[in-house]
Amino acid sequence: MKIEDVVLTPVAFADPPLLNVMGVHEPFALRSVVQVRCEDGVVGLGESYGDAAFLGEVRKVVPELAGHDVFDLPGLKRIVTKALAGTVLTDAHGLIGGFSIRKTIASVYALFEVACLDAQGHYLGRPVADLLGGKARDAVDFSAYLFYKYGAHIGAQEDSWGEVVTPEQLVGEAKRMVEEYGFRSIKLKGGVFEPAQEVDGIRALAEAFPGHPLRIDPNAAWTVETSIRVAEELDGVLEYLEDPTPGIEGMAKVAERASMPLATNMCVVNFGDIEPAFRARAIGVLLSDHHFWGGMRDTQALSVTCESFGVGLSMHSNSHLGISLAAMVHVAAATPHLTYACDTHWPWKTADVIAPGALEFVEGAVKVPEKPGLGIEIDPDALARAHEDFVRCGLTKRDDVTYMRQWTPGFEPNTARW
Ligand code: GKR
Ligand code: MG
């Protein structure tokens, strides 16, 4: 089935002032939406990053796609590789590790791969999970993704979550998320305050949510020594410790001493990182992410690799909308080894570009849509509004650092800061 044309729509959606090691989220998060329009009126949807550099690369591929068969994914890879011709995108999407030509191609390809698989599913009348080999599970578990946060953006009214900086406020945020979505696993985005304060936050969560698996992810904000100390302090409390310190070597030193598995979406971010990381026994869990691991099928290949080496598989998330959530659900459902509850920023947004109702959280899980393709539809009015927001907000990349300087002049992001 041939592609007739591709419509790329950059969009923005409101995002609360969430804190991390780099600073604070700006008032809008950026995404790209593609609609791959094929013969017979079939349309495939894809979603990915929306910063100007990424959009620039995607725009190089778009004109090359007319006439391409959506069932020819190796051919799609060749088109993307040729169009990008050696470009290396730096990380303007947030805390997903180093960059390389390979990762750049993988990221741009993934956007179109998802859309082609969605189109294939529509053509065949089968859900994408079936095209990926079939469902290993009917619903995919997600974790509550807690953030420390400011109560309001600069010059704006307080949002409904309010300020979250103390252990009590953190427990309040978790209660709301667990009540509204039914999550079991709870992840805290750390790297914001002194480790002792974040350890107190985890302890408060452990007390308030007995039996809920807990994770903390300071995005490499700690030294090896601090990471080992925190791992000792949280012995028996954490399900896994995510990216405590930078680099494979540092992670391996921590892993040697930590009782819980270490997880990463920062030091193992493409297939070339696997051999050194696994050899050094740096991690016990890898957070996959189809957006930069080369799409849904490469995520499954990654899973087989991890399983062969006894490494567990979870899933990473950046701020995203419903097309990405649908893709995450289909690939996670069709990947048997992906047994950890996946991350999602979903509760932090208030708008979407898809028609509501296709993706619901019940007891912390999203049922795999049974309709053809990804099982979702674009809401054209919502897409138009999100595009207007993109134009109006004027942002061209994610820049948590500069925004943070409006609160803390001179703020410098630092990995291994503590
Ligand atoms: O949205 O602030 C954020 C997160 O810190 C995100 O950028 C990370 O990529 O969620 C991510 C992670 O697990 O490292
Ligand atoms: Mg992480």
PDB file of N, CA and C in Angstrom, residues 1-6 36-38 61-70 76 79 112:
ATOM      1  N   MET A   1       0.845  -1.191   0.000  1.00  0.00           N
ATOM      2  CA  MET A   1       0.000   0.000   0.000  1.00  0.00           C
ATOM      3  C   MET A   1       0.889   1.253   0.000  1.00  0.00           C
ATOM      4  N   LYS A   2       0.706   2.039  -1.018  1.00  0.00           N
ATOM      5  CA  LYS A   2       1.624   3.177  -1.235  1.00  0.00           C
ATOM      6  C   LYS A   2       1.222   4.439  -0.445  1.00  0.00           C
ATOM      7  N   ILE A   3       2.250   5.151  -0.003  1.00  0.00           N
ATOM      8  CA  ILE A   3       2.021   6.445   0.662  1.00  0.00           C
ATOM      9  C   ILE A   3       1.728   7.494  -0.406  1.00  0.00           C
ATOM     10  N   GLU A   4       0.669   8.297  -0.181  1.00  0.00           N
ATOM     11  CA  GLU A   4       0.391   9.394  -1.130  1.00  0.00           C
ATOM     12  C   GLU A   4       1.046  10.686  -0.656  1.00  0.00           C
ATOM     13  N   ASP A   5       0.812  11.018   0.612  1.00  0.00           N
ATOM     14  CA  ASP A   5       1.531  12.175   1.163  1.00  0.00           C
ATOM     15  C   ASP A   5       1.586  12.087   2.680  1.00  0.00           C
ATOM     16  N   VAL A   6       2.430  12.948   3.239  1.00  0.00           N
ATOM     17  CA  VAL A   6       2.648  12.927   4.685  1.00  0.00           C
ATOM     18  C   VAL A   6       2.412  14.332   5.219  1.00  0.00           C
ATOM     19  N   VAL A  36       0.440   9.802   7.913  1.00  0.00           N
ATOM     20  CA  VAL A  36       0.914   9.211   6.665  1.00  0.00           C
ATOM     21  C   VAL A  36      -0.327   8.773   5.890  1.00  0.00           C
ATOM     22  N   ARG A  37      -0.617   9.524   4.804  1.00  0.00           N
ATOM     23  CA  ARG A  37      -1.854   9.249   4.049  1.00  0.00           C
ATOM     24  C   ARG A  37      -1.548   8.337   2.863  1.00  0.00           C
ATOM     25  N   CYS A  38      -2.287   7.234   2.806  1.00  0.00           N
ATOM     26  CA  CYS A  38      -2.015   6.205   1.796  1.00  0.00           C
ATOM     27  C   CYS A  38      -3.170   6.092   0.820  1.00  0.00           C
ATOM     28  N   VAL A  61      12.825  14.080   5.438  1.00  0.00           N
ATOM     29  CA  VAL A  61      12.342  12.751   5.041  1.00  0.00           C
ATOM     30  C   VAL A  61      10.981  12.842   4.345  1.00  0.00           C
ATOM     31  N   VAL A  62      10.136  13.752   4.838  1.00  0.00           N
ATOM     32  CA  VAL A  62       8.735  13.823   4.364  1.00  0.00           C
ATOM     33  C   VAL A  62       8.611  13.788   2.832  1.00  0.00           C
ATOM     34  N   PRO A  63       9.354  14.637   2.074  1.00  0.00           N
ATOM     35  CA  PRO A  63       9.152  14.634   0.614  1.00  0.00           C
ATOM     36  C   PRO A  63       9.609  13.354  -0.069  1.00  0.00           C
ATOM     37  N   GLU A  64      10.402  12.555   0.646  1.00  0.00           N
ATOM     38  CA  GLU A  64      10.929  11.318   0.031  1.00  0.00           C
ATOM     39  C   GLU A  64       9.952  10.155   0.134  1.00  0.00           C
ATOM     40  N   LEU A  65       8.843  10.346   0.832  1.00  0.00           N
ATOM     41  CA  LEU A  65       8.011   9.183   1.165  1.00  0.00           C
ATOM     42  C   LEU A  65       6.892   8.884   0.177  1.00  0.00           C
ATOM     43  N   ALA A  66       6.520   9.857  -0.658  1.00  0.00           N
ATOM     44  CA  ALA A  66       5.420   9.602  -1.601  1.00  0.00           C
ATOM     45  C   ALA A  66       5.781   8.416  -2.488  1.00  0.00           C
ATOM     46  N   GLY A  67       4.853   7.481  -2.602  1.00  0.00           N
ATOM     47  CA  GLY A  67       5.082   6.303  -3.448  1.00  0.00           C
ATOM     48  C   GLY A  67       5.689   5.124  -2.706  1.00  0.00           C
ATOM     49  N   HIS A  68       6.157   5.353  -1.466  1.00  0.00           N
ATOM     50  CA  HIS A  68       6.770   4.247  -0.722  1.00  0.00           C
ATOM     51  C   HIS A  68       5.690   3.317  -0.161  1.00  0.00           C
ATOM     52  N   ASP A  69       5.974   2.021  -0.149  1.00  0.00           N
ATOM     53  CA  ASP A  69       5.028   1.030   0.351  1.00  0.00           C
ATOM     54  C   ASP A  69       5.139   0.946   1.888  1.00  0.00           C
ATOM     55  N   VAL A  70       4.023   1.131   2.603  1.00  0.00           N
ATOM     56  CA  VAL A  70       4.101   1.135   4.074  1.00  0.00           C
ATOM     57  C   VAL A  70       4.525  -0.221   4.642  1.00  0.00           C
ATOM     58  N   LEU A  76      12.085   1.972   4.205  1.00  0.00           N
ATOM     59  CA  LEU A  76      11.879   3.216   4.972  1.00  0.00           C
ATOM     60  C   LEU A  76      13.174   3.599   5.691  1.00  0.00           C
ATOM     61  N   ILE A  79      15.544   5.150   3.288  1.00  0.00           N
ATOM     62  CA  ILE A  79      15.158   6.528   2.923  1.00  0.00           C
ATOM     63  C   ILE A  79      15.582   7.492   4.035  1.00  0.00           C
ATOM     64  N   PHE A 112       8.212   7.437  11.762  1.00  0.00           N
ATOM     65  CA  PHE A 112       7.532   6.954  10.549  1.00  0.00           C
ATOM     66  C   PHE A 112       7.197   5.465  10.650  1.00  0.00           C
TER      67      PHE A 112
END
